[in-house]
Short mmCIF file of C-alpha atoms in Angstrom, two decimals:
data_model
loop_
_atom_site.label_atom_id
_atom_site.label_comp_id
_atom_site.label_asym_id
_atom_site.label_seq_id
_atom_site.Cartn_x
_atom_site.Cartn_y
_atom_site.Cartn_z
CA MET W 1 0.43 -50.08 -23.68
CA SER W 2 2.19 -53.46 -23.66
CA TRP W 3 5.49 -54.77 -22.57
CA GLY W 4 7.46 -58.07 -22.59
CA THR W 5 10.67 -59.56 -23.88
CA GLY W 6 11.91 -59.34 -27.40
CA GLY W 7 15.24 -60.50 -28.86
CA THR W 8 18.37 -61.46 -26.99
CA GLU W 9 19.78 -57.97 -26.47
CA GLU W 10 16.37 -56.60 -25.41
CA GLU W 11 16.00 -59.51 -23.02
CA LYS W 12 19.37 -58.87 -21.44
CA GLY W 13 18.63 -55.20 -21.02
CA GLY W 14 15.17 -56.00 -19.69
CA LEU W 15 16.51 -58.45 -17.15
CA ARG W 16 18.97 -55.88 -15.89
CA THR W 17 16.06 -53.49 -15.47
CA ALA W 18 14.11 -56.19 -13.63
CA LEU W 19 17.02 -56.86 -11.24
CA ALA W 20 17.35 -53.13 -10.66
CA GLY W 21 13.68 -53.17 -9.56
CA LEU W 22 14.36 -55.47 -6.61
CA THR W 23 12.85 -54.11 -3.45
CA THR W 24 14.63 -53.92 -0.09
CA ARG W 25 13.11 -57.27 0.79
CA GLY W 26 14.28 -58.78 -2.46
CA ARG W 27 17.82 -57.40 -2.08
CA SER W 28 17.93 -58.70 1.49
CA PHE W 29 16.88 -62.17 0.43
CA LEU W 30 19.46 -62.18 -2.37
CA ALA W 31 22.26 -61.01 -0.03
CA ALA W 32 21.29 -63.54 2.63
CA GLY W 33 21.23 -66.30 0.05
CA VAL W 34 24.66 -65.44 -1.33
CA ALA W 35 26.10 -65.23 2.19
CA ALA W 36 24.56 -68.59 3.08
CA VAL W 37 26.04 -70.22 -0.06
CA ILE W 38 29.50 -68.88 0.72
CA CYS W 39 29.26 -70.05 4.34
CA ALA W 40 28.03 -73.47 3.24
CA TYR W 41 30.95 -73.82 0.82
CA VAL W 42 33.49 -72.81 3.50
CA LEU W 43 31.97 -74.92 6.26
CA GLY W 44 30.93 -77.83 4.03
CA GLN W 45 27.29 -77.72 5.14
CA SER W 46 25.03 -79.07 2.40
CA ASP W 47 21.80 -78.18 4.24
CA LEU W 48 22.93 -74.57 4.56
CA LEU W 49 23.75 -74.59 0.85
CA ARG W 50 20.21 -75.60 -0.05
CA VAL W 51 18.79 -72.87 2.16
CA GLY W 52 21.12 -70.31 0.59
CA LEU W 53 20.17 -71.35 -2.93
CA LEU W 54 16.48 -71.04 -2.06
CA LEU W 55 16.92 -67.54 -0.55
CA ALA W 56 18.93 -66.33 -3.56
CA ALA W 57 16.70 -67.93 -6.16
CA LEU W 58 13.39 -66.58 -4.85
CA PRO W 59 13.95 -62.87 -5.70
CA LEU W 60 15.59 -63.80 -9.03
CA VAL W 61 12.65 -65.98 -10.02
CA CYS W 62 10.18 -63.26 -8.97
CA ALA W 63 12.01 -60.65 -11.02
CA THR W 64 12.16 -62.91 -14.08
CA VAL W 65 8.53 -63.93 -13.92
CA LEU W 66 7.40 -60.32 -13.32
CA TYR W 67 9.39 -59.07 -16.28
CA ARG W 68 8.24 -61.81 -18.66
CA THR W 69 4.61 -61.22 -17.69
CA ARG W 70 3.01 -59.53 -20.70
CA TYR W 71 0.15 -57.13 -20.00
CA ARG W 72 -1.66 -55.08 -22.59
CA VAL W 73 -3.47 -52.22 -20.89
CA ALA W 74 -4.72 -48.86 -22.19
CA GLY W 75 -4.85 -45.77 -20.01
CA SER W 76 -6.65 -42.47 -20.47
CA ARG W 77 -7.07 -39.26 -18.48
CA ARG W 78 -9.90 -36.73 -18.56
CA LEU W 79 -9.93 -33.33 -16.85
CA SER W 80 -13.15 -31.86 -15.56
CA PRO W 81 -12.82 -28.96 -16.28
CA ALA W 82 -9.61 -28.43 -18.18
CA ARG W 83 -9.71 -24.70 -17.41
CA VAL W 84 -10.37 -23.73 -13.77
CA PRO W 85 -10.12 -20.46 -11.82
CA SER W 86 -7.37 -20.20 -9.22
CA GLY W 87 -8.48 -21.43 -5.84
CA SER W 88 -11.03 -23.83 -7.34
CA GLU W 89 -10.82 -27.56 -7.70
CA ALA W 90 -10.67 -29.69 -10.81
CA ARG W 91 -11.20 -33.44 -10.93
CA VAL W 92 -8.94 -35.79 -12.90
CA HIS W 93 -10.50 -39.07 -14.07
CA LEU W 94 -8.21 -41.99 -14.84
CA ARG W 95 -9.36 -45.05 -16.73
CA MET W 96 -7.48 -48.33 -17.23
CA ASP W 97 -8.60 -50.95 -19.76
CA ASN W 98 -7.23 -54.46 -19.95
CA VAL W 99 -7.18 -55.15 -23.67
CA SER W 100 -5.40 -58.51 -23.40
CA ARG W 101 -6.92 -61.96 -23.04
CA LEU W 102 -5.26 -62.56 -19.67
CA PRO W 103 -6.16 -61.02 -16.33
CA THR W 104 -3.67 -58.72 -14.68
CA GLY W 105 -2.17 -59.07 -11.25
CA LEU W 106 -2.08 -56.38 -8.56
CA LEU W 107 -1.36 -52.93 -10.12
CA MET W 108 -0.37 -49.68 -8.49
CA LEU W 109 -1.47 -46.68 -10.56
CA GLN W 110 0.35 -43.36 -10.11
CA ASP W 111 -0.03 -40.01 -11.85
CA ARG W 112 2.64 -37.32 -11.90
CA VAL W 113 1.40 -33.88 -10.93
CA PRO W 114 3.29 -30.68 -10.09
CA TYR W 115 3.85 -30.06 -6.42
CA VAL W 116 1.71 -26.90 -6.48
CA LEU W 117 -1.39 -28.99 -7.39
CA GLY W 118 -1.11 -31.26 -4.35
CA PRO W 119 0.35 -34.65 -3.42
CA ARG W 120 1.04 -37.26 -6.06
CA PRO W 121 -2.01 -39.53 -6.27
CA ARG W 122 -1.59 -43.33 -5.99
CA PHE W 123 -4.18 -46.06 -6.41
CA VAL W 124 -4.02 -49.83 -5.93
CA LEU W 125 -5.99 -51.76 -8.52
CA ASP W 126 -6.98 -55.34 -7.82
CA ARG W 127 -6.93 -58.02 -10.44
CA VAL W 128 -8.40 -56.70 -13.70
CA GLU W 129 -10.14 -59.37 -15.73
CA ALA W 130 -9.63 -59.80 -19.45
CA GLY W 131 -11.42 -56.96 -21.22
CA GLY W 132 -12.12 -55.33 -17.87
CA ARG W 133 -11.95 -51.71 -16.88
CA ARG W 134 -11.14 -49.72 -13.77
CA GLU W 135 -11.86 -46.03 -13.18
CA VAL W 136 -10.50 -43.84 -10.39
CA SER W 137 -10.35 -40.07 -9.88
CA TYR W 138 -8.57 -37.47 -7.76
CA ARG W 139 -8.85 -33.71 -7.22
CA VAL W 140 -6.27 -30.97 -7.85
CA ARG W 141 -6.26 -27.37 -6.73
CA SER W 142 -3.94 -24.42 -7.13
CA ASP W 143 -4.00 -20.87 -5.78
CA LEU W 144 -1.43 -19.87 -8.42
CA ARG W 145 -2.51 -19.38 -12.00
CA GLY W 146 -0.57 -21.07 -14.77
CA ARG W 147 -0.45 -24.11 -17.07
CA TYR W 148 0.44 -27.35 -15.34
CA PRO W 149 1.29 -30.64 -17.06
CA LEU W 150 -0.29 -33.79 -15.76
CA GLY W 151 1.43 -37.05 -16.53
CA PRO W 152 2.80 -39.31 -17.55
CA LEU W 153 0.64 -42.02 -16.03
CA GLN W 154 2.67 -44.78 -14.41
CA LEU W 155 1.88 -48.39 -13.56
CA ARG W 156 3.84 -50.18 -10.89
CA LEU W 157 3.87 -53.99 -10.98
CA THR W 158 4.83 -56.11 -7.98
CA ASP W 159 5.03 -59.80 -7.31
CA PRO W 160 3.00 -61.54 -4.57
CA PHE W 161 6.05 -61.76 -2.29
CA GLY W 162 7.03 -58.12 -2.65
CA MET W 163 10.52 -59.03 -3.95
CA CYS W 164 10.47 -56.86 -7.11
CA GLU W 165 8.73 -53.82 -8.47
CA LEU W 166 8.65 -52.65 -12.07
CA THR W 167 7.38 -49.26 -13.29
CA ARG W 168 6.01 -48.63 -16.76
CA SER W 169 4.94 -45.20 -18.02
CA PHE W 170 2.49 -44.04 -20.64
CA SER W 171 3.65 -41.24 -22.91
CA ALA W 172 0.55 -39.02 -22.95
CA TYR W 173 0.37 -35.73 -21.12
CA ASP W 174 -2.54 -33.41 -20.33
CA THR W 175 -2.46 -29.76 -19.34
CA LEU W 176 -4.52 -28.10 -16.63
CA THR W 177 -4.91 -24.36 -17.12
CA VAL W 178 -5.50 -22.35 -13.94
CA ILE W 179 -6.90 -18.98 -14.95
CA PRO W 180 -7.28 -15.85 -12.78
CA ARG W 181 -10.28 -15.50 -10.53
CA VAL W 182 -13.19 -13.73 -12.23
CA GLU W 183 -15.54 -11.54 -10.19
CA THR W 184 -19.09 -10.77 -11.21
CA LEU W 185 -19.39 -7.06 -11.88
CA PRO W 186 -22.53 -4.93 -11.61
CA PRO W 187 -24.08 -3.73 -14.92
CA VAL W 188 -23.23 -0.08 -14.62
CA ARG W 189 -22.61 2.34 -17.47
CA LEU W 190 -19.06 3.70 -17.25
CA THR W 191 -19.45 6.17 -20.11
CA GLY W 192 -22.13 8.52 -21.26
CA GLU W 193 -22.66 6.54 -24.44
CA ALA W 194 -24.71 3.39 -24.99
CA LYS W 195 -22.36 0.49 -25.47
CA GLY W 196 -22.53 -3.08 -26.73
CA TYR W 197 -25.75 -4.60 -27.84
CA GLY W 198 -29.12 -3.70 -26.41
CA GLU W 199 -31.51 -0.79 -26.45
CA GLY W 200 -28.85 1.73 -27.33
CA ARG W 201 -27.19 -0.14 -30.20
CA GLN W 202 -26.83 1.34 -33.63
CA ARG W 203 -27.48 -0.53 -36.86
CA SER W 204 -26.26 0.09 -40.38
CA LEU W 205 -28.15 -0.77 -43.54
CA ALA W 206 -26.59 -3.47 -45.67
CA LEU W 207 -24.51 -1.84 -48.37
CA ALA W 208 -27.18 -0.37 -50.61
CA GLY W 209 -29.62 1.80 -48.74
CA GLU W 210 -33.28 1.21 -47.99
CA ASP W 211 -34.11 -0.71 -51.16
CA ASP W 212 -31.23 -3.07 -50.55
CA ILE W 213 -30.76 -3.67 -54.27
CA ILE W 214 -27.79 -6.01 -53.74
CA PRO W 215 -29.38 -8.93 -51.94
CA ARG W 216 -28.09 -12.49 -51.66
CA GLY W 217 -29.46 -15.92 -52.51
CA TYR W 218 -31.87 -17.62 -50.16
CA ARG W 219 -30.31 -19.93 -47.57
CA TYR W 220 -32.01 -22.62 -45.56
CA GLY W 221 -33.42 -21.05 -42.41
CA ASP W 222 -33.80 -17.52 -43.73
CA ASP W 223 -36.98 -15.71 -42.72
CA LEU W 224 -39.40 -15.73 -45.67
CA ARG W 225 -40.40 -12.14 -44.74
CA ARG W 226 -36.98 -11.02 -46.00
CA VAL W 227 -37.59 -12.47 -49.52
CA HIS W 228 -37.14 -9.77 -52.22
CA TRP W 229 -39.98 -10.87 -54.58
CA ARG W 230 -39.20 -8.44 -57.39
CA LEU W 231 -35.58 -9.59 -57.67
CA THR W 232 -36.72 -13.20 -57.19
CA ALA W 233 -38.85 -12.84 -60.29
CA ARG W 234 -35.98 -11.24 -62.19
CA TYR W 235 -33.34 -13.89 -61.33
CA GLY W 236 -35.66 -16.89 -61.22
CA GLU W 237 -34.51 -17.94 -57.72
CA LEU W 238 -35.30 -16.85 -54.22
CA MET W 239 -33.41 -13.73 -53.22
CA VAL W 240 -33.44 -12.25 -49.70
CA ARG W 241 -32.47 -8.84 -48.37
CA ARG W 242 -29.23 -8.71 -46.37
CA GLU W 243 -29.48 -8.53 -42.62
CA GLU W 244 -28.88 -5.29 -40.88
CA GLN W 245 -25.36 -5.36 -39.50
CA PRO W 246 -25.06 -4.41 -35.82
CA GLN W 247 -22.22 -2.10 -34.96
CA ARG W 248 -20.53 -3.60 -31.92
CA SER W 249 -19.05 -1.10 -29.53
CA ARG W 250 -15.38 -1.55 -28.76
CA CYS W 251 -13.58 -1.92 -25.45
CA THR W 252 -9.83 -2.23 -24.84
CA VAL W 253 -8.68 -3.55 -21.42
CA LEU W 254 -5.11 -2.45 -20.71
CA LEU W 255 -3.00 -4.44 -18.21
CA ASP W 256 0.13 -2.74 -16.93
CA ALA W 257 2.50 -5.69 -16.41
CA ARG W 258 5.72 -3.78 -15.94
CA GLY W 259 7.99 -5.44 -13.37
CA THR W 260 9.00 -2.03 -12.03
CA ALA W 261 5.38 -1.09 -11.34
CA TYR W 262 4.69 -3.73 -8.72
CA GLU W 263 6.30 -5.04 -5.57
CA GLY W 264 5.62 -8.29 -3.80
CA ALA W 265 4.58 -11.65 -5.09
CA GLY W 266 2.04 -14.41 -4.38
CA PRO W 267 -1.72 -14.83 -4.72
CA ASP W 268 -2.46 -11.70 -2.62
CA SER W 269 0.03 -9.37 -4.40
CA ALA W 270 -0.96 -6.22 -6.28
CA PHE W 271 -0.01 -7.72 -9.63
CA GLU W 272 -2.26 -10.77 -9.14
CA TRP W 273 -5.13 -8.45 -8.18
CA ALA W 274 -4.54 -6.47 -11.41
CA VAL W 275 -4.56 -9.71 -13.47
CA SER W 276 -7.75 -10.88 -11.79
CA GLY W 277 -9.35 -7.47 -12.35
CA THR W 278 -8.38 -7.54 -16.01
CA ALA W 279 -9.96 -10.98 -16.43
CA SER W 280 -13.15 -9.82 -14.69
CA ALA W 281 -13.43 -6.73 -16.90
CA LEU W 282 -12.86 -8.71 -20.08
CA VAL W 283 -15.57 -11.27 -19.27
CA HIS W 284 -17.98 -8.57 -18.15
CA MET W 285 -17.62 -6.49 -21.32
CA LEU W 286 -17.91 -9.57 -23.53
CA GLU W 287 -21.13 -10.49 -21.81
CA ARG W 288 -22.44 -7.02 -22.49
CA GLY W 289 -21.83 -7.48 -26.24
CA PHE W 290 -18.70 -5.46 -26.70
CA SER W 291 -15.91 -6.23 -29.13
CA VAL W 292 -13.11 -6.66 -26.65
CA ARG W 293 -9.36 -6.60 -26.89
CA LEU W 294 -6.69 -7.33 -24.26
CA LEU W 295 -3.71 -5.00 -24.46
CA THR W 296 -0.52 -5.09 -22.37
CA ASP W 297 2.03 -2.39 -21.67
CA ASP W 298 4.43 -3.81 -24.31
CA GLY W 299 1.84 -3.41 -27.03
CA SER W 300 0.82 -7.06 -27.29
CA SER W 301 -2.81 -7.41 -28.30
CA VAL W 302 -5.06 -10.49 -27.73
CA PRO W 303 -7.05 -11.75 -29.56
CA GLY W 304 -6.08 -10.84 -33.11
CA GLU W 305 -9.00 -12.47 -34.89
CA GLY W 306 -9.74 -9.47 -37.07
CA ALA W 307 -7.62 -6.84 -38.76
CA ASP W 308 -8.32 -4.47 -35.87
CA GLY W 309 -7.39 -6.97 -33.23
CA PHE W 310 -10.76 -7.06 -31.52
CA ALA W 311 -12.84 -10.14 -30.71
CA GLY W 312 -15.19 -11.24 -33.44
CA ALA W 313 -18.94 -11.73 -33.66
CA SER W 314 -21.04 -12.83 -30.68
CA GLN W 315 -20.77 -16.52 -31.50
CA GLN W 316 -17.00 -16.18 -31.14
CA SER W 317 -17.14 -14.50 -27.75
CA ALA W 318 -16.65 -17.74 -25.85
CA ASP W 319 -13.60 -18.61 -27.92
CA ALA W 320 -12.24 -15.08 -27.50
CA ALA W 321 -12.75 -15.25 -23.73
CA GLY W 322 -11.00 -18.60 -23.56
CA LEU W 323 -8.04 -17.28 -25.55
CA MET W 324 -7.67 -14.21 -23.33
CA MET W 325 -8.03 -16.27 -20.16
CA ASP W 326 -5.33 -18.64 -21.37
CA THR W 327 -3.09 -15.62 -21.99
CA LEU W 328 -3.72 -14.20 -18.54
CA ALA W 329 -3.08 -17.62 -16.98
CA VAL W 330 0.57 -17.45 -17.93
CA ILE W 331 1.23 -13.69 -18.13
CA ASP W 332 4.19 -12.46 -16.08
CA HIS W 333 5.97 -9.21 -15.47
CA SER W 334 7.31 -7.55 -18.60
CA ASP W 335 10.75 -6.01 -18.94
CA GLY W 336 9.34 -2.70 -20.15
CA THR W 337 9.66 0.52 -18.22
CA GLY W 338 6.92 2.57 -19.87
CA LEU W 339 3.50 2.55 -21.60
CA SER W 340 4.56 4.13 -24.88
CA ARG W 341 4.13 0.93 -26.87
CA ALA W 342 0.56 0.53 -25.69
CA TYR W 343 -0.04 4.16 -26.66
CA ASP W 344 1.28 3.48 -30.17
CA VAL W 345 -1.35 0.76 -30.56
CA LEU W 346 -4.09 3.15 -29.42
CA ARG W 347 -2.97 6.04 -31.64
CA SER W 348 -5.23 4.99 -34.50
CA GLY W 349 -8.24 6.24 -32.56
CA ASN W 350 -11.82 4.93 -32.55
CA GLU W 351 -10.94 2.52 -29.76
CA GLY W 352 -14.14 2.96 -27.77
CA LEU W 353 -14.02 2.40 -24.05
CA LEU W 354 -10.59 1.99 -22.42
CA ILE W 355 -10.26 0.22 -19.03
CA ALA W 356 -6.77 0.18 -17.51
CA PHE W 357 -5.31 -1.64 -14.51
CA LEU W 358 -2.15 0.19 -13.58
CA GLY W 359 0.73 -0.20 -11.13
CA ASP W 360 3.00 2.56 -9.85
CA LEU W 361 3.18 5.52 -12.19
CA ASP W 362 5.69 8.34 -12.52
CA GLU W 363 4.92 11.71 -14.06
CA GLU W 364 6.10 10.60 -17.51
CA GLN W 365 3.80 7.56 -17.62
CA ALA W 366 0.90 9.62 -16.33
CA THR W 367 1.44 11.98 -19.26
CA VAL W 368 1.34 9.08 -21.70
CA LEU W 369 -1.92 7.89 -20.13
CA ALA W 370 -3.36 11.39 -20.54
CA LYS W 371 -2.67 11.11 -24.28
CA MET W 372 -4.38 7.72 -24.38
CA ARG W 373 -7.55 9.35 -23.12
CA GLN W 374 -7.68 11.49 -26.22
CA ARG W 375 -7.82 8.36 -28.37
CA SER W 376 -10.75 6.71 -26.63
CA GLY W 377 -14.45 7.34 -26.18
CA GLY W 378 -14.18 6.88 -22.43
CA ALA W 379 -11.43 5.83 -20.04
CA VAL W 380 -11.45 4.18 -16.60
CA ALA W 381 -8.27 3.56 -14.61
CA PHE W 382 -7.74 1.42 -11.50
CA LEU W 383 -4.49 2.57 -9.93
CA LEU W 384 -2.64 0.22 -7.57
CA GLU W 385 0.06 1.62 -5.31
CA SER W 386 2.27 -1.43 -4.68
CA GLU W 387 3.82 -0.01 -1.52
CA SER W 388 0.46 0.01 0.20
CA TRP W 389 -0.08 -3.65 -0.75
CA LEU W 390 2.99 -4.63 1.27
CA ARG W 391 1.35 -3.45 4.49
CA GLU W 392 -1.83 -4.27 6.32
CA PRO W 393 -4.90 -2.26 5.18
CA THR W 394 -5.19 -0.58 8.59
CA ASP W 395 -1.62 0.66 8.37
CA VAL W 396 -2.28 2.68 5.20
CA PRO W 397 -5.24 5.05 5.65
CA GLY W 398 -5.17 6.27 2.10
CA PRO W 399 -3.08 6.75 -1.05
CA SER W 400 0.33 8.45 -0.71
CA GLY W 401 1.01 11.95 -1.96
CA SER W 402 2.49 10.80 -5.24
CA SER W 403 -0.45 8.53 -5.89
CA VAL W 404 -2.86 11.40 -5.22
CA ASP W 405 -0.95 13.53 -7.73
CA ARG W 406 -1.23 10.81 -10.40
CA LEU W 407 -4.92 10.41 -9.75
CA ARG W 408 -5.43 14.14 -10.14
CA MET W 409 -3.44 14.22 -13.40
CA LEU W 410 -5.52 11.38 -14.85
CA ARG W 411 -8.83 12.96 -13.79
CA GLU W 412 -7.83 16.30 -15.23
CA ALA W 413 -7.09 14.51 -18.52
CA GLY W 414 -10.63 13.04 -18.52
CA TRP W 415 -10.03 9.68 -16.95
CA THR W 416 -12.29 8.12 -14.38
CA ALA W 417 -9.48 7.20 -11.97
CA VAL W 418 -9.94 5.09 -8.85
CA SER W 419 -7.31 4.21 -6.24
CA VAL W 420 -7.17 0.49 -5.34
CA PRO W 421 -6.25 -0.23 -1.69
CA ARG W 422 -5.06 -3.64 -0.58
CA GLY W 423 -7.77 -6.28 -0.51
CA ALA W 424 -10.34 -4.09 -2.29
CA ASP W 425 -13.38 -5.61 -3.90
CA LEU W 426 -13.51 -4.97 -7.64
CA ALA W 427 -17.31 -4.85 -7.76
CA ASP W 428 -17.30 -1.98 -5.20
CA LEU W 429 -14.64 -0.10 -7.13
CA TRP W 430 -16.68 -0.66 -10.31
CA ARG W 431 -19.61 1.12 -8.67
CA THR W 432 -17.29 3.84 -7.34
CA ALA W 433 -16.03 4.48 -10.88
CA ASP W 434 -19.60 4.83 -12.11
CA ARG W 435 -20.46 7.28 -9.35
CA GLN W 436 -17.32 9.25 -10.05
CA ARG W 437 -18.15 9.43 -13.74
CA THR W 438 -21.71 10.53 -12.96
CA ASP W 439 -20.49 13.22 -10.59
CA ALA W 440 -17.96 14.47 -13.11
CA ALA W 441 -20.65 14.55 -15.82
CA SER W 442 -22.94 16.55 -13.52
CA THR W 443 -20.19 19.01 -12.64
CA GLY W 444 -19.31 19.42 -16.32
CA SER W 445 -22.95 20.02 -17.25
CA THR W 446 -23.30 22.66 -14.54
CA ALA W 447 -20.18 24.36 -15.87
CA GLY W 448 -21.59 24.34 -19.38
CA GLY W 449 -19.59 21.45 -20.86
CA GLY W 450 -20.11 17.72 -20.96
CA VAL W 451 -17.48 15.26 -19.79
CA ARG W 452 -16.88 12.51 -22.26
#
């Protein structure tokens, strides 16, 4: 970044900017000088005239010298980390490099940040030598998820007498992403089937049966024990058997974001709890080796890396988690009134485990959810009654009658349905869902039928 005077028109415009940067002290000196000159002219006092000229000239000279001072400085910003959970702090590192051959004067460094992240940081930098560097940092924190722009970085120049201040801005912005809080969930099994990777995983042979007669060429790093020697002799180059392909179990996490399904707002609202619960479930299932997809009530699916919309292989899990967290960081209430679009996405079947975070339900939406259960290998629902979240936990001893009816409808349809009171801990509810599934399975076995 550099600034200075150019041609005549630029100089005139720059001088007007410099004069506009006069401080209160500078304007006072200029006004006092002009008044003294006028009085000296009227009264014929030459000594007063000299004093007036000095008072008027001092701020003008300071503004001109400050404007014509040419600095060449480079600024940079680094976020650590660039993605932070709500309620946690991130540190912003600022670096200023003097790339000119002249030292700078006193500089005031200021960074623009949204009000929700805290006060605007300001730093005073002493004289920076030629080729020198200064580094400062500040912290930001937000209880509200979202994407917040940081910048532009501003430098404020001032003269030694405090008569004039000029502000110059860099053009670069950075973005801080505040994602929902993620809770660590216990490793319980919410369905009767083995899921993800691990001791219960299934494997499929690679395309051609046990003999694997369609191998591929040897690649650096392949295990020599997989070399197919007979085909190597036939083709005259090393050939290896294909790896067994693991079949990753699927999980869809459904977030009901309908504006009509929630009441209240703020970090402690029912909707924010549902968003945080969705994020926690997504991360937990990815860590267990599932192919995971985020689905909303309007049918939007994230991520869409593959044709089926599920997250890719294990090495892509971190990228998939980041993409879904970025989506949840900015998600808001939808304009939809039902869950039919989400059901249309799930109609293809073979969706594996379904985990849903739901707001208020009427009988029609409960019926749609009952149909969703038929398209999944297992289904777990966390039902939030927004009315109870507007009161203190002690004021609402349990779910209302309508909420109880919806829970019963879901359980009769095969869902593992759990009511979520205000301020509930997701890890405890996760265990409750596992116990409920286990009890339902035991009851079904006693009656002569298994509960899927």
